[in-house]
Coordinates of C-alpha atoms in Angstrom, one line a residue:
Chain A
M872 CA -12.3 14.1 17.0
P873 CA -9.5 15.6 14.8
T874 CA -10.2 15.9 11.1
E875 CA -8.3 13.9 8.6
F876 CA -6.3 17.0 7.6
A877 CA -5.4 17.8 11.2
F878 CA -4.3 14.2 11.6
I879 CA -2.1 14.4 8.5
D880 CA -0.6 17.7 9.7
A881 CA 0.1 16.2 13.1
L882 CA 1.7 13.1 11.5
K883 CA 3.8 15.3 9.2
A884 CA 5.1 17.2 12.2
R885 CA 6.2 14.0 13.9
V886 CA 7.8 12.2 11.0
R887 CA 11.6 12.4 10.6
G888 CA 13.0 13.4 7.2
G889 CA 14.9 10.7 5.5
E890 CA 17.7 10.4 3.0
G891 CA 16.5 11.1 -0.5
V892 CA 13.1 12.4 0.5
R893 CA 12.4 15.4 -1.8
Q894 CA 8.8 15.6 -0.8
G895 CA 7.3 13.6 2.1
I896 CA 3.7 13.7 3.5
G897 CA 1.5 16.5 2.2
D898 CA 1.3 16.2 -1.6
D899 CA -0.5 13.9 -4.1
G900 CA 2.6 11.7 -3.9
A901 CA 6.0 11.5 -2.3
V902 CA 9.0 12.4 -4.3
L903 CA 12.1 10.2 -3.6
A904 CA 15.6 10.1 -5.0
P905 CA 16.7 6.5 -5.4
P906 CA 20.4 5.8 -4.6
A907 CA 22.5 5.7 -7.8
G908 CA 23.3 2.1 -9.0
E909 CA 20.8 0.5 -6.7
E910 CA 17.6 -1.4 -7.5
L911 CA 14.4 -0.9 -5.5
V912 CA 12.7 -3.5 -3.4
V913 CA 9.0 -3.0 -2.8
S914 CA 6.9 -5.0 -0.3
T915 CA 3.2 -4.5 0.7
D916 CA 1.6 -6.1 3.7
T917 CA -1.8 -5.7 5.2
L918 CA -2.9 -6.4 8.8
V919 CA -6.6 -6.7 9.4
A920 CA -8.1 -6.4 12.9
G921 CA -9.6 -9.7 14.0
V922 CA -7.6 -11.6 11.5
H923 CA -3.9 -10.7 11.9
F924 CA -4.2 -9.2 15.4
P925 CA -7.0 -9.2 18.0
Q926 CA -9.4 -6.3 18.0
D927 CA -8.2 -5.5 21.6
A928 CA -4.5 -5.6 20.8
H929 CA -2.6 -2.5 22.0
P930 CA -2.5 0.0 19.2
A931 CA 1.2 0.6 19.7
D932 CA 1.8 -3.1 19.1
V933 CA -0.4 -3.0 16.0
G934 CA 1.6 -0.1 14.6
Y935 CA 4.9 -1.8 15.5
K936 CA 3.9 -5.1 13.9
A937 CA 2.7 -3.5 10.7
A938 CA 6.1 -2.0 10.3
A939 CA 7.9 -5.2 11.4
V940 CA 6.2 -7.5 8.9
N941 CA 7.1 -5.2 6.0
L942 CA 10.7 -4.6 7.1
S943 CA 10.9 -8.4 7.4
D944 CA 10.0 -8.8 3.8
L945 CA 12.7 -6.3 2.8
A946 CA 15.2 -8.1 5.0
A947 CA 14.4 -11.4 3.2
M948 CA 15.3 -9.7 0.0
G949 CA 18.6 -8.4 1.5
A950 CA 17.4 -4.8 1.0
T951 CA 18.2 -1.7 3.1
P952 CA 14.8 -0.2 4.1
R953 CA 14.4 3.5 3.1
W954 CA 10.8 4.7 2.8
C955 CA 7.4 3.6 3.7
T956 CA 3.7 4.6 3.1
L957 CA 0.9 3.9 5.4
A958 CA -2.7 3.3 4.4
L959 CA -4.7 3.4 7.6
T960 CA -8.3 2.4 7.7
V961 CA -10.0 3.2 11.1
P962 CA -13.6 3.5 12.3
S963 CA -12.7 6.9 13.7
L964 CA -9.6 9.1 14.2
D965 CA -9.8 8.6 18.0
P966 CA -6.5 10.1 19.2
G967 CA -6.4 7.5 22.1
Y968 CA -6.1 4.9 19.4
V969 CA -4.3 6.4 16.4
E970 CA -1.6 8.2 18.4
P971 CA -0.1 5.1 20.0
L972 CA -0.6 3.2 16.8
V973 CA 1.5 5.8 14.9
A974 CA 4.0 5.9 17.8
G975 CA 4.5 2.2 17.6
L976 CA 4.9 2.3 13.9
L977 CA 7.4 5.2 13.9
A978 CA 9.4 3.6 16.7
L979 CA 10.4 0.7 14.5
L980 CA 10.7 2.8 11.3
D981 CA 12.9 5.3 13.1
A982 CA 15.1 2.5 14.4
H983 CA 15.7 1.5 10.8
A984 CA 16.1 5.0 9.4
T985 CA 13.0 4.4 7.3
A986 CA 11.0 7.6 6.5
L987 CA 7.2 7.5 6.5
V988 CA 6.6 9.5 3.3
G989 CA 2.9 9.4 2.6
G990 CA -0.2 7.3 2.6
D991 CA -4.0 7.5 3.0
T992 CA -6.4 7.7 5.9
T993 CA -9.8 6.2 5.4
R994 CA -12.9 5.4 7.4
G995 CA -13.8 1.7 7.7
P996 CA -13.1 -1.5 9.5
L997 CA -9.6 -1.3 11.2
A998 CA -6.8 -2.4 8.9
L999 CA -3.3 -1.2 8.0
T1000 CA -1.5 -1.6 4.7
L1001 CA 2.2 -0.6 4.6
T1002 CA 4.3 -0.4 1.5
A1003 CA 7.9 -0.5 2.3
I1004 CA 10.6 0.5 -0.2
G1005 CA 14.2 -0.4 0.2
S1006 CA 17.2 -0.8 -2.1
V1007 CA 19.9 -3.2 -3.0
P1008 CA 23.0 -2.9 -5.1
A1009 CA 21.9 -3.8 -8.6
G1010 CA 21.5 -7.6 -9.1
Q1011 CA 22.1 -8.4 -5.5
A1012 CA 18.6 -8.9 -4.1
L1013 CA 18.1 -12.2 -2.4
R1014 CA 15.5 -14.3 -4.2
R1015 CA 13.6 -17.5 -3.7
N1016 CA 14.8 -19.2 -6.8
G1017 CA 18.5 -19.6 -6.5
A1018 CA 18.8 -22.5 -4.1
R1019 CA 20.8 -25.6 -5.2
P1020 CA 20.9 -29.3 -4.3
G1021 CA 23.6 -29.7 -1.7
D1022 CA 22.9 -26.3 0.0
A1023 CA 22.6 -26.2 3.7
V1024 CA 19.4 -24.7 5.1
Y1025 CA 19.6 -22.2 8.0
V1026 CA 17.1 -20.3 10.1
S1027 CA 17.7 -17.2 12.2
G1028 CA 16.6 -16.9 15.8
T1029 CA 14.1 -19.4 17.2
L1030 CA 10.9 -20.8 15.9
G1031 CA 7.5 -21.4 17.6
D1032 CA 7.2 -18.5 20.0
A1033 CA 4.5 -16.7 18.1
A1034 CA 2.4 -19.8 17.6
A1035 CA 2.9 -20.8 21.2
A1036 CA 1.7 -17.3 22.3
L1037 CA -1.4 -17.7 20.2
A1038 CA -2.0 -21.2 21.6
L1039 CA -1.6 -20.1 25.2
R1040 CA -3.8 -17.1 24.8
G1041 CA -6.8 -17.5 27.0
T1042 CA -5.5 -20.6 28.7
R1043 CA -5.3 -20.8 32.5
L1044 CA -2.1 -19.6 34.2
D1045 CA -1.2 -20.3 37.8
P1046 CA -0.8 -16.8 39.2
Q1047 CA 1.8 -18.1 41.7
D1048 CA 4.0 -19.5 39.0
G1049 CA 6.3 -16.5 38.3
E1050 CA 8.4 -18.4 35.8
A1051 CA 5.5 -19.5 33.7
K1052 CA 4.2 -16.0 33.7
L1053 CA 7.5 -14.6 32.5
A1054 CA 7.8 -17.2 29.8
R1055 CA 4.3 -16.3 28.6
T1056 CA 5.1 -12.6 28.6
R1057 CA 8.2 -13.3 26.5
L1058 CA 6.2 -15.4 24.0
A1059 CA 3.5 -12.8 23.8
Q1060 CA 6.1 -10.1 23.1
R1061 CA 7.5 -12.2 20.2
L1062 CA 4.1 -12.4 18.7
A1063 CA 3.2 -8.8 19.2
R1064 CA 6.6 -7.3 18.4
P1065 CA 8.7 -9.5 16.1
T1066 CA 12.2 -8.4 15.3
P1067 CA 12.7 -8.0 11.5
R1068 CA 16.2 -9.4 10.7
V1069 CA 17.2 -6.3 8.6
A1070 CA 20.9 -6.4 9.2
L1071 CA 21.1 -10.2 8.7
G1072 CA 19.4 -9.9 5.3
Q1073 CA 21.9 -7.4 4.1
A1074 CA 24.8 -9.5 5.5
L1075 CA 23.6 -12.5 3.5
R1076 CA 23.8 -10.6 0.1
G1077 CA 26.3 -12.4 -2.1
L1078 CA 26.3 -15.4 0.2
A1079 CA 22.8 -16.9 0.5
H1080 CA 21.5 -18.6 -2.7
A1081 CA 17.9 -18.1 -1.6
C1082 CA 16.1 -16.5 1.3
I1083 CA 12.6 -16.0 2.6
D1084 CA 11.0 -14.8 5.8
V1085 CA 9.2 -17.3 7.9
S1086 CA 5.8 -15.5 8.1
D1087 CA 3.5 -18.2 6.9
G1088 CA 5.3 -21.1 8.7
L1089 CA 8.6 -22.8 7.9
A1090 CA 7.1 -25.6 5.9
A1091 CA 5.1 -23.3 3.6
D1092 CA 7.9 -20.7 3.3
L1093 CA 10.7 -23.1 2.7
G1094 CA 8.3 -24.8 0.3
H1095 CA 8.3 -21.7 -1.8
I1096 CA 12.1 -21.8 -2.0
C1097 CA 12.0 -25.5 -3.0
R1098 CA 9.3 -24.9 -5.7
Q1099 CA 10.9 -21.9 -7.2
S1100 CA 14.4 -23.3 -7.1
G1101 CA 13.4 -26.9 -8.2
V1102 CA 14.9 -28.6 -5.1
A1103 CA 13.7 -30.7 -2.1
A1104 CA 14.4 -29.9 1.5
V1105 CA 15.0 -32.3 4.3
I1106 CA 14.6 -30.7 7.8
E1107 CA 15.4 -32.3 11.1
A1108 CA 12.7 -31.6 13.6
D1109 CA 15.2 -31.8 16.5
A1110 CA 17.4 -29.2 14.9
L1111 CA 14.7 -26.5 14.9
P1112 CA 15.9 -23.8 17.4
V1113 CA 13.7 -23.3 20.5
S1114 CA 13.7 -20.1 22.5
R1115 CA 14.4 -20.1 26.3
A1116 CA 10.8 -19.1 26.8
L1117 CA 9.4 -22.0 24.8
A1118 CA 11.8 -24.7 25.8
P1119 CA 10.8 -25.2 29.5
L1120 CA 7.0 -25.5 28.7
E1121 CA 5.8 -29.0 29.0
I1122 CA 4.7 -29.6 25.5
D1123 CA 4.9 -33.0 23.8
P1124 CA 7.3 -33.1 20.8
A1125 CA 4.6 -33.4 18.1
R1126 CA 2.8 -30.4 19.4
R1127 CA 6.0 -28.4 19.7
L1128 CA 6.8 -29.2 16.1
R1129 CA 3.5 -27.9 15.0
L1130 CA 4.1 -24.7 16.9
Q1131 CA 7.6 -24.4 15.3
L1132 CA 6.1 -24.8 11.9
G1133 CA 3.2 -22.5 12.7
G1134 CA 4.3 -19.2 11.3
D1135 CA 4.3 -15.5 12.4
D1136 CA 7.9 -15.8 13.6
Y1137 CA 9.5 -13.4 11.0
E1138 CA 12.8 -15.2 11.1
L1139 CA 14.8 -15.6 7.9
C1140 CA 15.2 -19.0 6.3
F1141 CA 18.0 -19.3 3.8
A1142 CA 20.1 -21.7 1.8
L1143 CA 23.8 -21.5 1.1
A1144 CA 26.7 -23.6 -0.1
P1145 CA 28.2 -25.8 2.7
E1146 CA 31.7 -24.3 2.0
D1147 CA 30.3 -20.9 3.0
E1148 CA 28.9 -22.0 6.3
A1149 CA 32.1 -20.9 8.1
Q1150 CA 31.2 -17.3 7.4
L1151 CA 28.0 -17.5 9.3
A1152 CA 29.5 -17.4 12.8
E1153 CA 30.8 -13.9 12.2
I1154 CA 27.5 -12.7 10.7
A1155 CA 25.5 -14.1 13.6
H1156 CA 27.8 -12.3 16.0
A1157 CA 27.6 -9.0 14.0
C1158 CA 23.8 -9.2 13.6
H1159 CA 23.2 -10.3 17.2
V1160 CA 21.1 -13.3 16.1
P1161 CA 21.8 -17.0 16.3
L1162 CA 21.9 -18.9 13.0
T1163 CA 21.0 -22.6 13.1
R1164 CA 21.5 -25.3 10.5
I1165 CA 18.2 -27.1 10.3
G1166 CA 18.7 -29.3 7.2
S1167 CA 19.8 -29.4 3.6
L1168 CA 18.6 -29.4 0.0
G1169 CA 18.7 -32.1 -2.5
P1170 CA 17.1 -33.1 -5.8
G1171 CA 13.4 -33.6 -5.9
E1172 CA 10.6 -31.5 -4.5
G1173 CA 8.8 -30.6 -1.3
V1174 CA 9.8 -30.1 2.3
H1175 CA 10.4 -33.3 4.3
V1176 CA 10.6 -33.1 8.1
L1177 CA 12.4 -35.9 9.8
D1178 CA 12.0 -36.9 13.5
H1179 CA 14.8 -37.9 15.8
A1180 CA 14.8 -41.4 14.3
G1181 CA 15.1 -40.1 10.8
R1182 CA 11.5 -41.0 9.9
V1183 CA 9.6 -38.6 7.7
I1184 CA 6.8 -37.0 9.7
A1185 CA 3.8 -37.2 7.5
P1186 CA 1.7 -35.5 6.4
P1187 CA 3.8 -32.4 6.0
V1188 CA 2.4 -29.6 8.1
A1189 CA 0.9 -26.8 6.1
G1190 CA 1.8 -23.2 6.7
Y1191 CA -0.6 -20.3 7.3
E1192 CA -3.1 -20.1 4.4
H1193 CA -5.2 -17.0 4.7
F1194 CA -8.2 -18.4 3.1
G1195 CA -7.9 -22.0 4.5
Chain B
M506 CA -12.6 -21.6 -3.6
P507 CA -9.0 -21.2 -4.8
T508 CA -6.3 -20.9 -2.2
E509 CA -4.3 -17.7 -1.8
F510 CA -1.3 -19.3 -3.5
A511 CA -3.4 -20.4 -6.4
F512 CA -4.8 -16.9 -6.7
I513 CA -1.3 -15.4 -6.7
D514 CA -0.2 -17.9 -9.3
A515 CA -3.1 -17.1 -11.5
L516 CA -2.5 -13.4 -11.1
K517 CA 1.2 -13.8 -11.9
A518 CA 0.3 -15.6 -15.1
R519 CA -2.0 -12.8 -16.2
V520 CA 0.2 -9.8 -15.4
R521 CA 2.3 -8.3 -18.1
G522 CA 6.0 -7.7 -17.5
G523 CA 7.1 -4.1 -17.3
E524 CA 10.1 -2.0 -18.0
G525 CA 12.6 -2.3 -15.2
V526 CA 10.9 -5.2 -13.4
R527 CA 13.7 -7.5 -12.3
Q528 CA 11.3 -9.6 -10.0
G529 CA 7.6 -9.2 -10.1
I530 CA 4.9 -11.1 -8.2
G531 CA 6.1 -14.2 -6.3
D532 CA 8.9 -13.2 -3.9
D533 CA 9.1 -11.4 -0.6
G534 CA 9.3 -8.1 -2.5
A535 CA 9.5 -6.8 -6.1
V536 CA 12.8 -5.8 -7.5
L537 CA 12.7 -2.8 -9.7
A538 CA 15.3 -0.8 -11.6
P539 CA 14.5 2.9 -11.4
P540 CA 15.2 5.0 -14.6
A541 CA 18.6 6.7 -14.3
G542 CA 18.4 10.4 -13.5
E543 CA 14.8 10.2 -12.4
E544 CA 13.1 10.6 -9.1
L545 CA 10.4 8.3 -7.9
V546 CA 6.8 9.4 -7.1
V547 CA 4.9 7.2 -4.8
S548 CA 1.2 7.4 -4.0
T549 CA -1.1 5.2 -1.9
D550 CA -4.9 5.2 -1.9
T551 CA -7.4 2.9 -0.3
L552 CA -11.0 2.2 -1.4
V553 CA -13.2 0.7 1.3
A554 CA -16.5 -1.0 0.4
G555 CA -19.5 0.9 1.7
V556 CA -17.4 4.1 2.0
H557 CA -15.7 4.7 -1.4
F558 CA -17.9 2.5 -3.5
P559 CA -21.2 0.7 -2.8
Q560 CA -21.1 -2.9 -1.6
D561 CA -22.9 -3.9 -4.8
A562 CA -20.6 -2.0 -7.2
H563 CA -19.5 -4.1 -10.1
P564 CA -16.1 -5.6 -9.2
A565 CA -14.6 -4.6 -12.6
D566 CA -15.5 -1.0 -11.8
V567 CA -14.0 -1.3 -8.3
G568 CA -10.7 -2.6 -9.6
Y569 CA -10.6 0.0 -12.4
K570 CA -11.3 2.9 -9.9
A571 CA -8.7 1.7 -7.5
A572 CA -6.1 2.0 -10.3
A573 CA -7.6 5.3 -11.5
V574 CA -7.4 7.2 -8.2
N575 CA -3.8 6.2 -7.8
L576 CA -2.8 7.0 -11.3
S577 CA -4.6 10.3 -10.9
D578 CA -2.3 11.1 -8.0
L579 CA 0.8 10.3 -10.1
A580 CA -0.7 12.5 -12.8
A581 CA -1.0 15.4 -10.4
M582 CA 2.7 15.1 -9.7
G583 CA 3.6 15.0 -13.4
A584 CA 4.9 11.5 -13.1
T585 CA 5.1 8.7 -15.6
P586 CA 3.4 5.7 -13.9
R587 CA 5.6 2.5 -13.9
W588 CA 4.7 0.0 -11.2
C589 CA 2.0 -0.8 -8.7
T590 CA 1.3 -3.1 -5.8
L591 CA -2.2 -4.3 -4.8
A592 CA -3.2 -5.0 -1.2
L593 CA -6.5 -6.8 -1.6
T594 CA -8.7 -7.6 1.4
V595 CA -11.7 -9.7 0.6
P596 CA -14.1 -11.9 2.6
S597 CA -13.4 -14.8 0.3
L598 CA -11.5 -15.5 -2.9
D599 CA -14.7 -16.0 -4.8
P600 CA -13.5 -16.1 -8.5
G601 CA -16.8 -14.5 -9.6
Y602 CA -15.7 -11.4 -7.7
V603 CA -12.0 -11.3 -7.7
E604 CA -11.5 -12.2 -11.3
P605 CA -13.4 -9.2 -12.7
L606 CA -11.9 -7.0 -10.0
V607 CA -8.4 -7.9 -11.2
A608 CA -9.5 -7.6 -14.8
G609 CA -10.8 -4.1 -14.2
L610 CA -7.6 -3.1 -12.4
L611 CA -5.3 -4.6 -15.0
A612 CA -7.3 -3.0 -17.9
L613 CA -6.3 0.5 -16.7
L614 CA -2.8 -0.4 -15.6
D615 CA -2.1 -2.1 -19.0
A616 CA -3.4 1.0 -20.8
H617 CA -0.7 3.0 -18.9
A618 CA 2.1 0.5 -19.3
T619 CA 2.1 0.1 -15.5
A620 CA 3.1 -3.3 -14.2
L621 CA 1.5 -5.0 -11.1
V622 CA 4.6 -6.2 -9.3
G623 CA 3.3 -7.5 -6.0
G624 CA 1.0 -7.0 -3.1
D625 CA -0.8 -8.9 -0.4
T626 CA -4.1 -10.9 -0.2
T627 CA -5.9 -11.0 3.1
R628 CA -9.2 -12.0 4.5
G629 CA -11.4 -9.3 5.9
P630 CA -14.0 -6.6 5.0
L631 CA -13.6 -5.7 1.3
A632 CA -11.0 -3.0 0.7
L633 CA -8.2 -2.3 -1.8
T634 CA -5.1 -0.4 -1.2
L635 CA -2.9 0.4 -4.2
T636 CA 0.5 1.9 -4.1
A637 CA 1.6 3.3 -7.4
I638 CA 5.2 4.2 -8.2
G639 CA 6.1 6.5 -11.1
S640 CA 9.0 8.6 -12.0
V641 CA 9.9 12.1 -13.1
P642 CA 13.1 13.7 -14.3
A643 CA 14.9 14.9 -11.2
G644 CA 13.5 18.1 -9.8
Q645 CA 10.5 18.2 -12.1
A646 CA 7.7 16.8 -10.0
L647 CA 4.6 19.1 -9.9
R648 CA 4.0 20.2 -6.3
R649 CA 1.3 22.0 -4.4
N650 CA 3.6 24.7 -3.0
G651 CA 4.8 26.6 -6.1
A652 CA 1.8 28.7 -7.0
R653 CA 2.3 32.5 -7.2
P654 CA 0.0 35.5 -6.9
G655 CA -1.1 36.5 -10.4
D656 CA -1.2 32.9 -11.6
A657 CA -4.2 31.7 -13.7
V658 CA -6.1 28.7 -12.3
Y659 CA -7.2 26.0 -14.7
V660 CA -9.0 22.7 -14.4
S661 CA -9.1 19.8 -16.8
G662 CA -12.3 18.2 -18.2
T663 CA -15.5 19.0 -16.4
L664 CA -16.6 19.1 -12.8
G665 CA -19.7 17.8 -11.0
D666 CA -20.4 14.6 -12.9
A667 CA -19.4 12.2 -10.1
A668 CA -21.3 14.1 -7.4
A669 CA -24.3 14.3 -9.7
A670 CA -24.2 10.6 -10.2
L671 CA -24.1 10.1 -6.5
A672 CA -27.0 12.5 -5.9
L673 CA -29.1 10.9 -8.7
R674 CA -28.5 7.4 -7.4
G675 CA -31.8 5.9 -6.3
T676 CA -33.9 8.8 -7.5
R677 CA -36.8 8.3 -9.9
L678 CA -36.2 8.2 -13.6
D679 CA -38.9 8.4 -16.2
P680 CA -38.3 5.1 -18.2
Q681 CA -39.6 6.8 -21.4
D682 CA -37.1 9.6 -21.2
G683 CA -34.2 8.2 -23.2
E684 CA -32.2 11.4 -23.0
A685 CA -32.3 11.5 -19.2
K686 CA -31.4 7.8 -19.1
L687 CA -28.4 8.4 -21.3
A688 CA -27.2 11.4 -19.3
R689 CA -27.5 9.3 -16.1
T690 CA -25.5 6.5 -17.6
R691 CA -22.8 8.9 -18.6
L692 CA -22.7 10.5 -15.2
A693 CA -22.6 7.0 -13.5
Q694 CA -19.7 6.1 -15.8
R695 CA -17.7 9.1 -14.7
L696 CA -18.2 8.2 -11.1
A697 CA -17.3 4.5 -11.6
R698 CA -14.6 4.9 -14.1
P699 CA -12.9 8.2 -13.9
T700 CA -10.1 9.0 -16.4
P701 CA -6.8 9.8 -14.7
R702 CA -5.2 12.7 -16.6
V703 CA -1.8 11.0 -16.9
A704 CA -0.6 12.5 -20.2
L705 CA -1.7 16.0 -19.1
G706 CA 0.2 15.8 -15.9
Q707 CA 3.4 15.0 -17.7
A708 CA 2.7 17.7 -20.3
L709 CA 2.4 20.3 -17.4
R710 CA 6.0 19.6 -16.2
G711 CA 8.0 22.7 -16.3
L712 CA 4.9 24.8 -17.0
A713 CA 2.5 24.5 -14.1
H714 CA 3.6 26.1 -10.8
A715 CA 1.4 23.9 -8.8
C716 CA -1.0 21.0 -9.5
I717 CA -3.4 18.8 -7.6
D718 CA -6.0 16.3 -8.5
V719 CA -9.6 17.1 -7.7
S720 CA -10.5 14.1 -5.6
D721 CA -11.8 15.7 -2.5
G722 CA -13.6 18.6 -4.2
L723 CA -12.3 21.7 -6.0
A724 CA -12.5 24.0 -2.9
A725 CA -10.7 21.6 -0.6
D726 CA -8.0 20.7 -3.2
L727 CA -7.4 24.1 -4.5
G728 CA -7.3 25.1 -0.8
H729 CA -4.3 22.9 -0.3
I730 CA -2.5 24.7 -3.1
C731 CA -3.4 28.1 -1.6
R732 CA -2.3 27.0 1.9
Q733 CA 1.0 25.4 0.8
S734 CA 1.8 28.2 -1.7
G735 CA 0.7 31.1 0.6
V736 CA -1.8 32.5 -1.9
A737 CA -5.6 33.1 -2.2
A738 CA -7.7 31.9 -5.1
V739 CA -10.7 33.6 -6.6
I740 CA -12.9 31.2 -8.7
E741 CA -15.8 32.2 -10.9
A742 CA -18.7 29.8 -10.4
D743 CA -19.9 30.4 -13.9
A744 CA -16.6 29.4 -15.4
L745 CA -16.6 25.9 -13.9
P746 CA -16.8 23.5 -16.9
V747 CA -20.0 21.4 -17.1
S748 CA -20.2 18.2 -19.0
R749 CA -22.8 17.6 -21.7
A750 CA -24.4 15.0 -19.4
L751 CA -24.8 17.4 -16.5
A752 CA -25.6 20.6 -18.4
P753 CA -29.2 19.7 -19.6
L754 CA -30.3 18.5 -16.2
E755 CA -32.7 20.9 -14.6
I756 CA -30.7 21.8 -11.5
D757 CA -30.7 25.2 -9.8
P758 CA -27.4 27.1 -10.0
A759 CA -26.6 26.8 -6.2
R760 CA -27.1 23.1 -6.2
R761 CA -25.1 22.7 -9.4
L762 CA -22.3 24.6 -7.8
R763 CA -22.3 22.3 -4.8
L764 CA -22.1 19.3 -7.2
Q765 CA -19.2 20.9 -9.0
L766 CA -17.3 21.4 -5.8
G767 CA -18.3 18.0 -4.6
G768 CA -15.3 15.9 -5.4
D769 CA -14.5 12.5 -6.9
D770 CA -13.9 14.0 -10.3
Y771 CA -10.2 13.2 -10.6
E772 CA -9.5 16.2 -12.9
L773 CA -6.3 18.2 -12.5
C774 CA -6.4 21.7 -11.1
F775 CA -3.3 23.7 -11.7
A776 CA -1.8 27.2 -11.6
L777 CA 0.5 28.8 -14.2
A778 CA 1.8 32.2 -15.2
P779 CA -0.7 34.1 -17.5
E780 CA 2.1 34.4 -20.1
D781 CA 2.2 30.7 -20.5
E782 CA -1.6 30.2 -21.0
A783 CA -1.1 30.3 -24.8
Q784 CA 0.7 26.9 -24.6
L785 CA -2.3 25.2 -23.1
A786 CA -4.3 25.0 -26.4
E787 CA -1.8 22.6 -27.9
I788 CA -1.5 20.6 -24.7
A789 CA -5.3 20.2 -24.5
H790 CA -5.3 19.0 -28.1
A791 CA -2.5 16.6 -27.6
C792 CA -4.0 15.2 -24.4
H793 CA -7.5 15.0 -25.6
V794 CA -8.9 17.0 -22.7
P795 CA -10.4 20.4 -22.5
L796 CA -8.6 22.9 -20.2
T797 CA -10.7 25.7 -18.7
R798 CA -9.5 28.9 -16.9
I799 CA -11.7 29.1 -13.8
G800 CA -10.0 31.9 -11.8
S801 CA -6.8 33.4 -10.6
L802 CA -4.5 33.6 -7.6
G803 CA -3.6 36.7 -5.5
P804 CA -2.2 37.6 -2.2
G805 CA -4.0 36.4 0.9
E806 CA -5.5 33.0 1.8
G807 CA -8.4 30.7 1.1
V808 CA -10.6 29.8 -1.9
H809 CA -13.2 32.4 -2.7
V810 CA -16.0 31.4 -5.1
L811 CA -17.8 34.3 -6.9
D812 CA -21.2 34.1 -8.4
H813 CA -22.2 35.7 -11.8
A814 CA -22.6 39.1 -10.1
G815 CA -19.1 38.9 -8.6
R816 CA -20.4 38.3 -5.1
V817 CA -18.5 35.9 -2.8
I818 CA -20.6 32.9 -2.2
A819 CA -20.3 32.2 1.5
P820 CA -19.7 30.1 3.4
P821 CA -17.1 28.4 1.2
V822 CA -18.2 24.9 0.4
A823 CA -16.0 22.2 2.0
G824 CA -14.6 19.3 0.1
Y825 CA -14.8 15.7 1.0
E826 CA -13.7 15.1 4.5
H827 CA -13.4 11.4 5.3
F828 CA -14.2 11.7 8.9
G829 CA -16.7 14.6 8.7

């Protein structure tokens, strides 16, 4: 088994340099030159084995997802990702595990020109904590507290794939049904390797009044925008975008709605003035992601989900609560 | 048991604002304004229950130490600490545990005007990952790679207390021996609540050629300076500073040396030109910490520890290796 120092040396050799990195891995701290005139955006997320991913998940997927959830937070702030630290806790430095994990992590970081600049390696129950640092032009970060009554509410991509993948895990699959198998693979991929909407977040700067990533579930996350902005949201269940993998599955509407509000989708939910909606078509095209209007904001509080007949679906479905 | 959101709200209410904090706890990421003309220094450290602290350690000590080890890394870089994120993994949000933990953490952060600006709370085996962000005037961070042959090697404070506290844990103590009890309490305090040498690190900017914090043990940590600077170090065992708590304990010299090289002391070890040594008296006075010359650097490689007769003590004692 390699020692910790050998692991760090190997990591150092594999990591790409990044803009503004004066000192990367290999000192007591990283030294970074922030872009002039920009503010920093910092996000920290932990994935714990057996809680956020199954113990037997492929290590490359684990590394990828750890990067994805952090980049998704930066995306929700409209930030350009720049640097990242990795705190890796593992039972042992088994190269068969940590090498693909690091490869999965670096694959996504490299794709976003984000440099791994330091971290810590410790022995213990498997968990990863990433801290991602990005930047935005001063004053332009997307927040949760700027939404206004009358705003339209949008979501990127589709909702429900991750929750559907979780729900389908371990259920019976007809081995002859190629289409069902393909759909399941696509859903599993969305759960294991979500796409952080990094370009979209940056494109929404100066346009969206509020933005959040849908990690804990649409109801919970939009609820944060409502609470912090002092508004109410009305969402139409039928408007929630469904992926081509999820759509053909024979799921009753109530259950499908639960999946769509279920979380782990890492799409962006944002509010903007109706007069600015026209700009979204171009942004969707440029960022290669569909943008769907799912409702609107008004005075009041809370997130209210309406069915096809305009009835409020009660009780509102809660999002992911880590200690629930 | 409070929910995660209630915990975050409570934390948000307790945390002090900090300079440059445009958005603290409560969004997808923190928004921070870096000081103009400065570079950032970023450090991440994890403490795992049962590995870095005993499962039954007082939560206030655990929180304090998590902050201390990260601030110590910033100190070793000569940085002024500014902001911090906390990734807290706990089996449950038991207020009897997490409240004193947070209090211990904030006590040290507040003392160093360092704002807790975000983080993550997850369910799992007890562990804390802090990411501390500081800043230094551009180009002035203390590194490991600038030491030169001929430099004098210094260490702050005293060495061996933390390892002695660990070694004494669980051993018999004569309840009548008040002095031994006091010594043990002082040693335990040094292990549980190390003092990061934040002011010293900043005072050494522009003076020390290389600096590191002694977290993994003097031999291992000075070894990093030697390797990255391309020099050898000769250290005199008798010169290693001993605390008033450790000195009177009846420990044979070889064992005492092992304790002093044992790690977890969070003192700074640094190299500087002999002609600059005269400046250290004033710095020691200003920073309220003794500074002791323990050896010197020359051409070659490795850390060589000499006994009182000038004999190399072999084999060199290894530092703390997390996967050893």
